[in-house]
Coordinates of C-alpha atoms and ligand atoms in Angstrom, one line a residue:
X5 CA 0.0 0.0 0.0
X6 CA 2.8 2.7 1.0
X7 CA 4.9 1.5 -1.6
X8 CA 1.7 2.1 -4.4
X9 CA 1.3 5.9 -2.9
X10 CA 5.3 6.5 -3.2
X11 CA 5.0 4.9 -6.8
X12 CA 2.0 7.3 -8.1
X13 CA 3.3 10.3 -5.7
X14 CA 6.5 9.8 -8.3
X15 CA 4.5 8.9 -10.7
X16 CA 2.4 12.7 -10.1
X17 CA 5.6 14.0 -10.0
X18 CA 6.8 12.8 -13.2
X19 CA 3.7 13.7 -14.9
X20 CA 4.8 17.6 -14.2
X21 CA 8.2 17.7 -13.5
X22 CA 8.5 16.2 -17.5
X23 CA 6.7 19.3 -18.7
X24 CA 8.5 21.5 -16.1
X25 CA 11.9 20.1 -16.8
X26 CA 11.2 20.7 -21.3
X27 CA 10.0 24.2 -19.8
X28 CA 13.3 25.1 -18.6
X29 CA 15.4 23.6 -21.1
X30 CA 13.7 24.9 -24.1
X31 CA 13.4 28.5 -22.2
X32 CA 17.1 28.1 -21.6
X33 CA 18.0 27.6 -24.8
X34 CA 15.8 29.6 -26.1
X35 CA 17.1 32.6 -24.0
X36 CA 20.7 31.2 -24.9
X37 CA 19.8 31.9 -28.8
X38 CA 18.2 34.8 -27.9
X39 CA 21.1 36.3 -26.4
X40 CA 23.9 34.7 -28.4
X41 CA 21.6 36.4 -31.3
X42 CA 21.5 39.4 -30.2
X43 CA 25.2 39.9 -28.8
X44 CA 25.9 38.6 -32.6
X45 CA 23.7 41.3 -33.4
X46 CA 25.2 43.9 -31.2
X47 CA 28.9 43.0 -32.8
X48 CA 28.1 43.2 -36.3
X49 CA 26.5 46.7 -35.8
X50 CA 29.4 47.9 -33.6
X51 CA 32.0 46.3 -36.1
X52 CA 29.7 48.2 -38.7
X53 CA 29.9 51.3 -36.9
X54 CA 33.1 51.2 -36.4
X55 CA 34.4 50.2 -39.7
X56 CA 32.2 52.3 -41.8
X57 CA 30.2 54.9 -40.4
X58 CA 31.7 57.8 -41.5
X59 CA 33.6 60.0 -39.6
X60 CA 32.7 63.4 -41.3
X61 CA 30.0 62.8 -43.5
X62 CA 26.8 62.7 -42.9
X63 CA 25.0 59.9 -42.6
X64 CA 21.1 59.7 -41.0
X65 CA 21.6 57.0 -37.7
X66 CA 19.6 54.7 -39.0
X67 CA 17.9 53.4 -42.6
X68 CA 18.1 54.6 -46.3
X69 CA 19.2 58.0 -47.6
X70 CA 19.3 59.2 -51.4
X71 CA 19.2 63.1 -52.8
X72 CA 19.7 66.0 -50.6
X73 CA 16.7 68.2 -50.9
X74 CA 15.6 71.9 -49.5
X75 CA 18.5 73.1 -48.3
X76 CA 18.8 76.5 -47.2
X77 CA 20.6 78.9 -45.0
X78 CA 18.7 80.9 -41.9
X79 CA 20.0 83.0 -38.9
X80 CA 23.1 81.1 -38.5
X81 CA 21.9 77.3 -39.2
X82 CA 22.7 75.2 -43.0
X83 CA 19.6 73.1 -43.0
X84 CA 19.8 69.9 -45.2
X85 CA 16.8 67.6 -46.0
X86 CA 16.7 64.2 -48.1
X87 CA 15.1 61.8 -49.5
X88 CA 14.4 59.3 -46.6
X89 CA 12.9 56.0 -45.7
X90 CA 12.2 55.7 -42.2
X91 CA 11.3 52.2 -42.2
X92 CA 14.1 50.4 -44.1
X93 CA 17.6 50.0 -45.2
X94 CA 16.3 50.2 -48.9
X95 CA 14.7 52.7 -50.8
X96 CA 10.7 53.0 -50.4
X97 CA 8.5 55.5 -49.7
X98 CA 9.7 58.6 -49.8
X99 CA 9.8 61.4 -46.0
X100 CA 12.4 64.3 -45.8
X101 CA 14.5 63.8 -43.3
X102 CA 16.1 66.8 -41.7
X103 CA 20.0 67.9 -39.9
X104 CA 21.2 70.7 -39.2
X105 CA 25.0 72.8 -39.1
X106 CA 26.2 75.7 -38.2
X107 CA 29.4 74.6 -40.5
X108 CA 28.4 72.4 -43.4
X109 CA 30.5 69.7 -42.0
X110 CA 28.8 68.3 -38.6
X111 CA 25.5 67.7 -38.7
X112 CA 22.5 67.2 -36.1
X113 CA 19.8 65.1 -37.3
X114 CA 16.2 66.4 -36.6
X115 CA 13.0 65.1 -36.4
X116 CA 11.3 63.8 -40.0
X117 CA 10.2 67.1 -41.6
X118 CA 7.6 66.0 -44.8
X119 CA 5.7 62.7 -44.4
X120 CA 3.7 61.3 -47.6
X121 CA 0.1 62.4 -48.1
X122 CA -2.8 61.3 -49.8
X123 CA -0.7 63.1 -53.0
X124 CA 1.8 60.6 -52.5
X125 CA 5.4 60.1 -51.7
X126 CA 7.6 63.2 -50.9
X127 CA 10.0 63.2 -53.6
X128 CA 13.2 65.6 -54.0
X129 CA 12.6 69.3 -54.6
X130 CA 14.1 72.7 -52.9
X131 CA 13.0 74.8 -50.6
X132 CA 14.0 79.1 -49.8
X133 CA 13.3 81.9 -47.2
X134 CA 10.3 83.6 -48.6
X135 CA 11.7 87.1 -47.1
X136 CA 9.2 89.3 -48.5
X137 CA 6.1 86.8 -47.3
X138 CA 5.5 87.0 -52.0
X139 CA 3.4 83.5 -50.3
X140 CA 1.2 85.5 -48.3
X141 CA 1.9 82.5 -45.7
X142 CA 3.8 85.0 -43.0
X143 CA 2.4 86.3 -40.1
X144 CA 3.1 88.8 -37.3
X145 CA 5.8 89.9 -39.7
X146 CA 7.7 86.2 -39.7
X147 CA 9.2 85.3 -42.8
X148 CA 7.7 81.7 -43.8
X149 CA 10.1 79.2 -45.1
X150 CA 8.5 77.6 -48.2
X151 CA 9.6 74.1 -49.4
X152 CA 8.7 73.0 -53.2
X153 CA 8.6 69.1 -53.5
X154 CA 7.1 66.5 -56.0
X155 CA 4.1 64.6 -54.8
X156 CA 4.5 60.7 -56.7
X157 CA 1.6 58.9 -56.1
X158 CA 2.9 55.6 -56.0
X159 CA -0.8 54.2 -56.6
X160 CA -0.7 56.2 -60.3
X161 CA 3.0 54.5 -60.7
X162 CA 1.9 50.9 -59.8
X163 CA -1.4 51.7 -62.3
X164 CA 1.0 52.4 -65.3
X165 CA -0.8 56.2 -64.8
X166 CA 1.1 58.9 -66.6
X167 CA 0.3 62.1 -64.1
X168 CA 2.1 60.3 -61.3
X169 CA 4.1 63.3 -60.7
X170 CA 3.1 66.9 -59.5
X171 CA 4.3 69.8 -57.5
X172 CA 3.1 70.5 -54.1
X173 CA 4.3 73.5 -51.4
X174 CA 4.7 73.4 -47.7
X175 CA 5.3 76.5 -45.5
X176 CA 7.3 76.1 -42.1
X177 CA 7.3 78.8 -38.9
X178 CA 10.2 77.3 -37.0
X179 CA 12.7 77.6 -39.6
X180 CA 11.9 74.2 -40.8
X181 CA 11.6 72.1 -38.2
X182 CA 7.9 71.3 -38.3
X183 CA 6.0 72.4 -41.8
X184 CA 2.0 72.9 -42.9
X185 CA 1.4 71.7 -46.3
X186 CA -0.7 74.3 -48.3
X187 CA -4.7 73.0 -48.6
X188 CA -4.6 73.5 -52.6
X189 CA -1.7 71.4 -53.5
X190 CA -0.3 70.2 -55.9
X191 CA 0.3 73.8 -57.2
X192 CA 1.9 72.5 -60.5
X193 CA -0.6 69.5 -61.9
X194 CA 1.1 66.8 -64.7
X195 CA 1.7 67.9 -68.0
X196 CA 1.0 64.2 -69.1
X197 CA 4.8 63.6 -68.9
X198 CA 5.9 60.2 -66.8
X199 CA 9.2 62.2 -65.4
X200 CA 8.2 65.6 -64.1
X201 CA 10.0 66.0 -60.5
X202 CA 12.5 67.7 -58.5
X203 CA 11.4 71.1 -58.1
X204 CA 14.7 73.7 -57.6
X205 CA 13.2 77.1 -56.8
X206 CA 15.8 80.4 -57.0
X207 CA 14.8 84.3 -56.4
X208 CA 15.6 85.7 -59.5
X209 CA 16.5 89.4 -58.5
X210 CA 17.0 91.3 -62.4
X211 CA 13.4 90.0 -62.9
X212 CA 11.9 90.0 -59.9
X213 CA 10.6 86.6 -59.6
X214 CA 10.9 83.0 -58.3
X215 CA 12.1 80.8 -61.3
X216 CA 11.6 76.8 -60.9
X217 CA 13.3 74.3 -62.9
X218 CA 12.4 70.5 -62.8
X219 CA 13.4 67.8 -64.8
X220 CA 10.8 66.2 -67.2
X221 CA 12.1 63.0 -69.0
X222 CA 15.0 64.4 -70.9
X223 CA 14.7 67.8 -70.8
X224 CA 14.1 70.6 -68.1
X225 CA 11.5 73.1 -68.1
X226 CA 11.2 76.5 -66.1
X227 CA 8.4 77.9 -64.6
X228 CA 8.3 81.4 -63.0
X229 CA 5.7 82.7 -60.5
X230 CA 5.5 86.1 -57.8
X231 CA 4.1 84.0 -55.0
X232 CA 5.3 80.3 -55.1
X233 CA 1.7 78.9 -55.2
X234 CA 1.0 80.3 -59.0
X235 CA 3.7 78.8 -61.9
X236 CA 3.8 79.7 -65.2
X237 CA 5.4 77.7 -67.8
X238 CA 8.2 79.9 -69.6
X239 CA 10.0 77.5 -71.3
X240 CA 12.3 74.1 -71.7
X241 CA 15.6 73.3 -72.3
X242 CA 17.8 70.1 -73.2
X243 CA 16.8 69.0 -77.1
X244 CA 19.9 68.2 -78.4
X245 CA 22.1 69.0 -75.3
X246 CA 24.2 67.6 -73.4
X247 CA 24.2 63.4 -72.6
X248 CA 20.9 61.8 -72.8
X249 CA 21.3 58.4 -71.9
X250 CA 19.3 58.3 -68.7
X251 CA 16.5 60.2 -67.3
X252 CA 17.0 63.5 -66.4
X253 CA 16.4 64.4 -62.2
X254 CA 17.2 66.9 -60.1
X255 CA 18.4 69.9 -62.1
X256 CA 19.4 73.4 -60.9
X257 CA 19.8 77.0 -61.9
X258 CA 21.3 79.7 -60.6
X259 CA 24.0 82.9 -61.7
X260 CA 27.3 82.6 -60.9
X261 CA 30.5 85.7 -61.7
X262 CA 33.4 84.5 -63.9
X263 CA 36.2 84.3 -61.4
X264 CA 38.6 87.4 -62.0
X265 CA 35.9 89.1 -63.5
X266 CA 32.9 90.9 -63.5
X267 CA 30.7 88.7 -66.0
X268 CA 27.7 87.1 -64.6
X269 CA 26.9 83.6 -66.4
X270 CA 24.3 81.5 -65.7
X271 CA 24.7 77.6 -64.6
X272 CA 22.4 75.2 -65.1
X273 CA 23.1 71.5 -63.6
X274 CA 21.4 68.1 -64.6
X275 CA 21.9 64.9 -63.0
X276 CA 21.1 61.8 -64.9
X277 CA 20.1 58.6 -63.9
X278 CA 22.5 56.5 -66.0
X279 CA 25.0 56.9 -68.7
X280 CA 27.4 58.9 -66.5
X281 CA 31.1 59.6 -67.2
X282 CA 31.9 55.7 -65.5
X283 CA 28.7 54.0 -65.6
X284 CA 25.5 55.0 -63.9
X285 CA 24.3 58.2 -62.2
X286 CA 26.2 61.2 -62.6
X287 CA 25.7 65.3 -62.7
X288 CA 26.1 66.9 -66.0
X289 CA 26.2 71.0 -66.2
X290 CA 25.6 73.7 -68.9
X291 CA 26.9 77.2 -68.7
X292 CA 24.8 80.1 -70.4
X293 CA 22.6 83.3 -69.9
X294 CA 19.0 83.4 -68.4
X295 CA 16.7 86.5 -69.8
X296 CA 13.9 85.4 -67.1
X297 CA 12.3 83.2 -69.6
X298 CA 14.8 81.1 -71.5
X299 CA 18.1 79.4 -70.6
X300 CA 20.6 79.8 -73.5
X301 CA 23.4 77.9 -74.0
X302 CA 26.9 80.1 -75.0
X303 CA 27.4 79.1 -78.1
X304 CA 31.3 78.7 -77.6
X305 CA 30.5 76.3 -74.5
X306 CA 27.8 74.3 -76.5
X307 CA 31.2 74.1 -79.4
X308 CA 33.5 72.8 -76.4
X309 CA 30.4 70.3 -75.3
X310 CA 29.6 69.2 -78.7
X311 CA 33.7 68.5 -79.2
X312 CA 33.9 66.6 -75.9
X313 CA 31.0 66.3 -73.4
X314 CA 33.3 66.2 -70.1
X315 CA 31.4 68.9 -68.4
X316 CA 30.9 66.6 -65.5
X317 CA 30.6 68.1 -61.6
X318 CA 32.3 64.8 -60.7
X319 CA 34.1 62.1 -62.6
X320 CA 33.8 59.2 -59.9
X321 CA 31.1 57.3 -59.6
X322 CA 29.7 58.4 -56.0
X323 CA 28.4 62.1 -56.2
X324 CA 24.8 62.3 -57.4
X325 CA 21.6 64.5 -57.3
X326 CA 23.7 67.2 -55.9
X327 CA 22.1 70.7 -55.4
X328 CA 22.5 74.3 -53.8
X329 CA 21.7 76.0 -50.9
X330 CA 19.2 78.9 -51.4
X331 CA 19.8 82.0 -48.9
X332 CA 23.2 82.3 -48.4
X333 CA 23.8 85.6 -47.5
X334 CA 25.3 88.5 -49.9
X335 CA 28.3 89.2 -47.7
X336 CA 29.3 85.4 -48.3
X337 CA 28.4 85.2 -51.6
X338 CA 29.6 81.5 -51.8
X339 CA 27.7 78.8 -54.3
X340 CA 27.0 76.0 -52.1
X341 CA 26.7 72.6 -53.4
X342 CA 26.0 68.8 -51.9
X343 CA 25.5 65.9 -53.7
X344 CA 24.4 62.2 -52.1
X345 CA 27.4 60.1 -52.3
X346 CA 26.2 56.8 -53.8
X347 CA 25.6 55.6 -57.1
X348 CA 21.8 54.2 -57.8
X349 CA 23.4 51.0 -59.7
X350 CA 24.3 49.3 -56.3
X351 CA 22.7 52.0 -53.9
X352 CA 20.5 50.0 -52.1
X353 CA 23.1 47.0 -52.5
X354 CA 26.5 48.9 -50.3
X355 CA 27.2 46.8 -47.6
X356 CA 25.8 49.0 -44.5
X357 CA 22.4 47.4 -42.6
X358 CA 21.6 50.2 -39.9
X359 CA 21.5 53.1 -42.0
X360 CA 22.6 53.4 -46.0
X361 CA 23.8 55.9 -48.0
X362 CA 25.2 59.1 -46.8
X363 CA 26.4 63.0 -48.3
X364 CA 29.3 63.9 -49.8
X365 CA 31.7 66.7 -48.3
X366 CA 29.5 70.3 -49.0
X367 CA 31.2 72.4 -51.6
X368 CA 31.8 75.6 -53.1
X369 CA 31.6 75.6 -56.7
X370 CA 33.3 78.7 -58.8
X371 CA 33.0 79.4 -62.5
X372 CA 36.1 79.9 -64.2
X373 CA 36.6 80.9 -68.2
X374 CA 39.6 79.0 -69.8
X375 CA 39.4 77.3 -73.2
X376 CA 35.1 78.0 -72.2
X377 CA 33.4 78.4 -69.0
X378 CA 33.9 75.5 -66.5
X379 CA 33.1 74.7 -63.0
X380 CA 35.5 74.4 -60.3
X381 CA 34.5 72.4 -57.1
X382 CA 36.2 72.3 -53.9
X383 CA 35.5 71.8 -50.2
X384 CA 34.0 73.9 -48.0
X385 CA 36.6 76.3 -46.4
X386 CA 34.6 75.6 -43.2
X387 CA 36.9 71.9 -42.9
X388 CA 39.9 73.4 -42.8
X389 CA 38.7 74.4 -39.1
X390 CA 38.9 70.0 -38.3
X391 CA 42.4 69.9 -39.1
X392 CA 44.2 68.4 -35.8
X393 CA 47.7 66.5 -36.1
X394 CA 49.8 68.3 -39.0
X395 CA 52.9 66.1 -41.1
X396 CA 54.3 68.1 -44.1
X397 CA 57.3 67.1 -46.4
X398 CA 59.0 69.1 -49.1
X399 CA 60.9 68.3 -52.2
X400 CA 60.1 64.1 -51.9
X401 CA 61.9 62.2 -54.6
X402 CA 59.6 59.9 -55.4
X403 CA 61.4 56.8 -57.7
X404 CA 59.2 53.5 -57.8
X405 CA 57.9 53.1 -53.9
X406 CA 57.3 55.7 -51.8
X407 CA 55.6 55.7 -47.9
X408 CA 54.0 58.7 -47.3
X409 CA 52.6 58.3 -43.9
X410 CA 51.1 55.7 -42.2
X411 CA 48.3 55.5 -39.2
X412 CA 51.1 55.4 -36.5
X413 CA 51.5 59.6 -37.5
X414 CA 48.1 60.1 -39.4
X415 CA 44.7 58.3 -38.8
X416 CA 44.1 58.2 -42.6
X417 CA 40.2 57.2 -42.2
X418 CA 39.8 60.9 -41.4
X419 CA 42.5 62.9 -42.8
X420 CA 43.0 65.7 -45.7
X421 CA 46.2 65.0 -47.9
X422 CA 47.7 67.8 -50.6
X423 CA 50.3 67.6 -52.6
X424 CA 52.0 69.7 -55.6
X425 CA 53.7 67.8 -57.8
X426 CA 55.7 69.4 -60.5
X427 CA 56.6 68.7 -63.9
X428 CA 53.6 65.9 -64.2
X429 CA 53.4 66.0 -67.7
X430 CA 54.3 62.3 -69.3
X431 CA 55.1 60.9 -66.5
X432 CA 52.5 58.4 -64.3
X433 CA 52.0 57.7 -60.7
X434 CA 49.6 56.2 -58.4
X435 CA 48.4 56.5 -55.3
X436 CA 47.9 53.4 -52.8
X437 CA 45.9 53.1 -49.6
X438 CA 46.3 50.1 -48.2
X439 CA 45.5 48.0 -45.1
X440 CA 47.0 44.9 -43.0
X441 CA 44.9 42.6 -45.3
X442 CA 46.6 43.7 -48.2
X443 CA 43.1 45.7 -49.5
X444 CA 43.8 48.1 -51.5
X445 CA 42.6 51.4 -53.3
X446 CA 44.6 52.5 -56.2
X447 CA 44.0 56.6 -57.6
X448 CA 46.2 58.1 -59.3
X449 CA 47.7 59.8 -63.0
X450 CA 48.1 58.1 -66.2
X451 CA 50.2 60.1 -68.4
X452 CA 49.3 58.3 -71.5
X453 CA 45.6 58.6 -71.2
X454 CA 46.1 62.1 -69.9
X455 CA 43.6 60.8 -67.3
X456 CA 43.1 60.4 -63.4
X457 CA 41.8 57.2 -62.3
X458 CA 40.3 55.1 -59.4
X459 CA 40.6 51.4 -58.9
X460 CA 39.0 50.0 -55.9
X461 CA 38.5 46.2 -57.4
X462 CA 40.9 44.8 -54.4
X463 CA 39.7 47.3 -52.3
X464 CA 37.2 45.0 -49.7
X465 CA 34.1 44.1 -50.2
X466 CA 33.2 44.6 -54.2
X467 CA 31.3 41.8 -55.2
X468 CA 27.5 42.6 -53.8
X469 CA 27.1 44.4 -57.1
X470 CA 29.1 43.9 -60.8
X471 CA 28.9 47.4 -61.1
X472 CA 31.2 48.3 -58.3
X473 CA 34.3 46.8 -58.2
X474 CA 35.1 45.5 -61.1
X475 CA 35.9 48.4 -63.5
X476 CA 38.6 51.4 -62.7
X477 CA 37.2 54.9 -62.9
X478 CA 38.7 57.5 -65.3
X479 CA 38.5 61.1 -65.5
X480 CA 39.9 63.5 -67.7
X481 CA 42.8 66.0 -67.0
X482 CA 41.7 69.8 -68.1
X483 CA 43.7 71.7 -66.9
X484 CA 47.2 72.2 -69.2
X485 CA 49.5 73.3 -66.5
X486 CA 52.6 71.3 -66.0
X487 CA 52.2 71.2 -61.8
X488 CA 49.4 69.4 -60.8
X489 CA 47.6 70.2 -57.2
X490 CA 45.8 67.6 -55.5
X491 CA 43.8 67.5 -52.3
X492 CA 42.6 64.2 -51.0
X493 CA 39.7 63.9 -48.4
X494 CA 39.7 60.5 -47.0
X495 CA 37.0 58.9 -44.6
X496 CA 36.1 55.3 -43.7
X497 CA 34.3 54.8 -46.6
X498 CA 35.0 57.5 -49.1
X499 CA 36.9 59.4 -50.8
X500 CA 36.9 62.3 -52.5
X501 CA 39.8 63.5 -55.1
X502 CA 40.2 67.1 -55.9
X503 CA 42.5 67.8 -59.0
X504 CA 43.9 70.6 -60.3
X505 CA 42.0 73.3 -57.9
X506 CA 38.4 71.4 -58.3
X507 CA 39.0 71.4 -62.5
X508 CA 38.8 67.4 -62.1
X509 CA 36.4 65.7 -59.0
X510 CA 36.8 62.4 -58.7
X511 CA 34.2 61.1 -55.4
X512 CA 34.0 57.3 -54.6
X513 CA 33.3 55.4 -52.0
X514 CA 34.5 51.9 -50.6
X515 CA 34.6 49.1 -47.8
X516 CA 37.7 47.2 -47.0
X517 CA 37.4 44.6 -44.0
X518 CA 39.6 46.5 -42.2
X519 CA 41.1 50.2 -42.2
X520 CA 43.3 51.4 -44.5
X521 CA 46.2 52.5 -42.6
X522 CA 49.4 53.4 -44.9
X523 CA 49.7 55.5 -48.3
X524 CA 52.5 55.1 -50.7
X525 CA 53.1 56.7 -53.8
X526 CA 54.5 54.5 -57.0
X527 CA 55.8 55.6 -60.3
X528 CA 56.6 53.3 -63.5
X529 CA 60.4 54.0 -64.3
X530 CA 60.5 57.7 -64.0
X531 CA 61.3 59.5 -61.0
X532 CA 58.7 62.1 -59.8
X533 CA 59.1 65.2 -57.4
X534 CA 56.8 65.9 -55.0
X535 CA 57.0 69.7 -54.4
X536 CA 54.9 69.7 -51.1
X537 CA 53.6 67.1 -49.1
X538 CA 50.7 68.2 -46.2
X539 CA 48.5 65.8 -44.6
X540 CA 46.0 66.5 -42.2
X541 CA 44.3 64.6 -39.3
X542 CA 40.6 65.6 -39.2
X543 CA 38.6 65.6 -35.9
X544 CA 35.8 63.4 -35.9
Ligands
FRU697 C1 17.1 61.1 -57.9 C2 15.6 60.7 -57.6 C3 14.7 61.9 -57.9 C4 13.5 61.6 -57.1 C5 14.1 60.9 -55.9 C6 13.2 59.8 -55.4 O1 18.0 60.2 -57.2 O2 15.3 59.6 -58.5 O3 14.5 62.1 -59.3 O4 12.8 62.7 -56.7 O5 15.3 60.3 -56.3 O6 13.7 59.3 -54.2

């Protein structure tokens, strides 16, 4: 009798304790994969942070990035928006996101500034201090800040619909934190063209009016209007012009002086989807005269284009959909330009998961007349004011291998390099970051193309897209002088080649497994002297 109550107490026992003893193990292991998933988790995004997030370029903290958008300049702030998708590392439906600078080169990220509407995504346009309230949206004597932006109704898009694209407005009080968008929009309706986006609004003072320009298929078109709500068609621009192997986005127009003189030229700038300079997107511009209707090529610049289109803001294959920054004061007078560094043949494809995509460096663009008009683009003065740790050299004699510096002096994933280099003509060199895994990113001059070039096929990871390591990039010399000038601005993942005085931009980005940490210089059987040598640690 005991014995048959011990035996069914154990047996009771049993009955639970199996369930209760699964219970634990499964919860154990299941907390076990829980955690080991998530410390794997944690690594990969600190090793991502680490190795890639940039250390002076803006990037948002998390999820997809592509075209800057409304950027403008107000009582002391540089406010950048893009095109952002709050919800995913890949591009999909379209929000501004918002920083902030007070420099150009660090950036505060704000709250999201435009959400989509019942008109659709929020798709790249401009925005500009409306100082004499023309909009009628100011009160109490507050200047509104009026954004212009393309509404894509991804509905109309996924219906094969033509009018998927219009132009809407939105008016902000707090200097573009937090915007209303105006009750009649869209305030420009489809022209029944696929391709109409990218509204870039400028104050046009000689005619006292706002001007838009937008990019419709392959062409542009400008509208003009005296209160931002009412457009008028003037006129359009691009038969015949310039490249047309892609679709035409994000275009801008603005006046710029000749440098070292007091002619005022108009530049008008065109990014294209594909068909750039080395494959893919790219920013074409056209230099000419704007009587407040028409843009009009000059003729001797169309001549030079028609001989050989290199009229490129950027020969490498990172700088896209860059724009300007309206409002800039008269007392700086500075055209003010940033592009998104990424390429939309492997865009969504870079090997980033937390956030992807980021800005180039901002720059100042200048118009210079040599054999025609031409742009010149370099960096912002403001990052001379990161320069930490200093190393300069004179007079090197460079013949075959060379060291410049290594991380030991220099932490080369944030660093400036210049150097002059004299008598260049006929003679080659390259350039070599490398790291301890024997990655490597070649740039450099090849004398007999009379051509800069990048090469990052050994340079890390390559192979998520076919577009993106396995070709080298090349870019044509144009200036003639025998010294060449070269500024280098390096980051983690980028950089960003300045030639000549900003004559020849070469931008690119990359992702070795592991830092690059030495630079070497290497010629082919000539020797080759390097005037100056001056690198720069940056500050974070
Ligand atoms: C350029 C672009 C624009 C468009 C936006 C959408 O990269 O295609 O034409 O407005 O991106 O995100």
């Amino acid at each position: 009798m005991q014995t048959q109550k011990i035996k069914s107490m154990l047996l009771q026992i049993g009955k639970y304790a199996l369930p209760i003893i699964v219970f634990c193990v499964v919860t154990a292991c299941k907390n076990k994969n829980t955690y080991s998933e998530s410390d794997q988790k944690i690594a990969d995004e600190s090793t991502e942070e680490e190795l890639y997030r940039p250390n002076f370029h803006f990037t948002p903290k998390e999820n997809w990035i592509n075209d800057p958008n409304g950027m403008f300049f107000y009582n002391g702030y540089y406010h950048l928006y893009f095109q952002y998708h709050p919800e995913g590392n890949k591009w999909g439906p379209m929000h501004w996101g918002h920083a902030i600078s007070t420099d150009m080169i660090t950036w505060r990220e704000q709250p999201i500034a435009l959400y989509p509407d019942e008109l659709g995504y929020i798709f790249s346009g401009s925005a500009v201090v409306d100082v004499n309230n023309t909009s009628g949206f100011g009160k109490e004597g507050q200047s509104p800040v009026v954004a212009i932006y393309t509404s894509h109704d991804p509905q109309k898009a996924k219906n094969e619909r033509i009018d998927v694209e219009t132009q809407s407005i939105a008016y902000s009080f707090d200097e573009g934190l937090t915007w209303n968008k105006y009750e009649v929009n869209p305030v420009i309706e489809n022209p029944n063209l696929r391709d109409f986006r990218d509204p870039k609004v400028i104050w046009d003072v000689d005619n006292n009016q706002w001007v838009l320009t937008l990019a419709a298929g392959q062409k542009t078109m400008f509208y003009t209007s005296n209160n931002l709500k009412e457009w008028n068609l003037a006129s359009e621009f691009g038969d015949g012009l310039g490249n047309h192997e892609g679709v035409w986005e994000c275009p801008d127009l603005f006046p710029m002086q000749v440098e070292d003189s007091d002619e005022i030229k108009w530049v008008h700038i065109v990014s294209i989807g594909s068909g750039g300079p080395n494959g893919g997107s790219a920013t074409q511009y056209f230099v000419g005269d704007f009587d407040g209707q028409n843009f009009i090529v000059d003729p001797e610049f169309a001549m030079a284009m028609n001989k050989e289109h290199d009229f490129w803001v950027d020969f490498g294959k990172d700088n896209y959909a860059g724009v300007t920054w309206s409002n800039i004061p008269d007392s700086d007078g500075r055209r003010l330009f940033i592009s998104w560094m990424s390429n939309w043949q492997y865009a969504n494809e870079v090997p980033t998961e937390k956030w992807r995509g980021s800005m180039t460096i901002a720059r100042e663009l200048k118009l210079t007349k040599e054999d025609t008009y031409r742009l010149k683009v370099l960096p912002v003065r403001e990052a001379q004011n990161y320069r930490t740790v200093k190393f300069k050299d004179e007079s090197v004699h460079v013949a075959n291998s060379t060291k410049l510096i290594d991380s030991k002096k220099i932490d080369l994933t944030k660093s400036e390099v210049n150097l002059e280099i004299s008598d260049v003509n006929g003679k080659s060199f390259s350039l070599i970051l490398r790291n301890n895994k024997n990655e490597k990113l070649l740039f450099g001059y090849d004398a007999s193309k009379k051509a800069f070039y990048i090469d990052r096929g050994q340079s890390g990871k390559v192979g998520f897209s076919e577009d993106f390591g396995d070709k080298t990039s090349w870019a044509p010399r144009i200036s003639e002088e025998e010294k060449l000038t070269l500024k280098i601005l390096l980051d983690k993942t980028s950089i960003e080649l300045f030639f000549d005085e900003g004559r020849t931009v070469m931008t690119e980005i990359f992702f070795p497994s592991e830092p690059f940490n030495s630079l070497t210089i290497e010629t082919e059987n000539q020797d080759l002297m390097l005037d100056s040598i001056e690198i720069h640690e940056l500050k974070n």
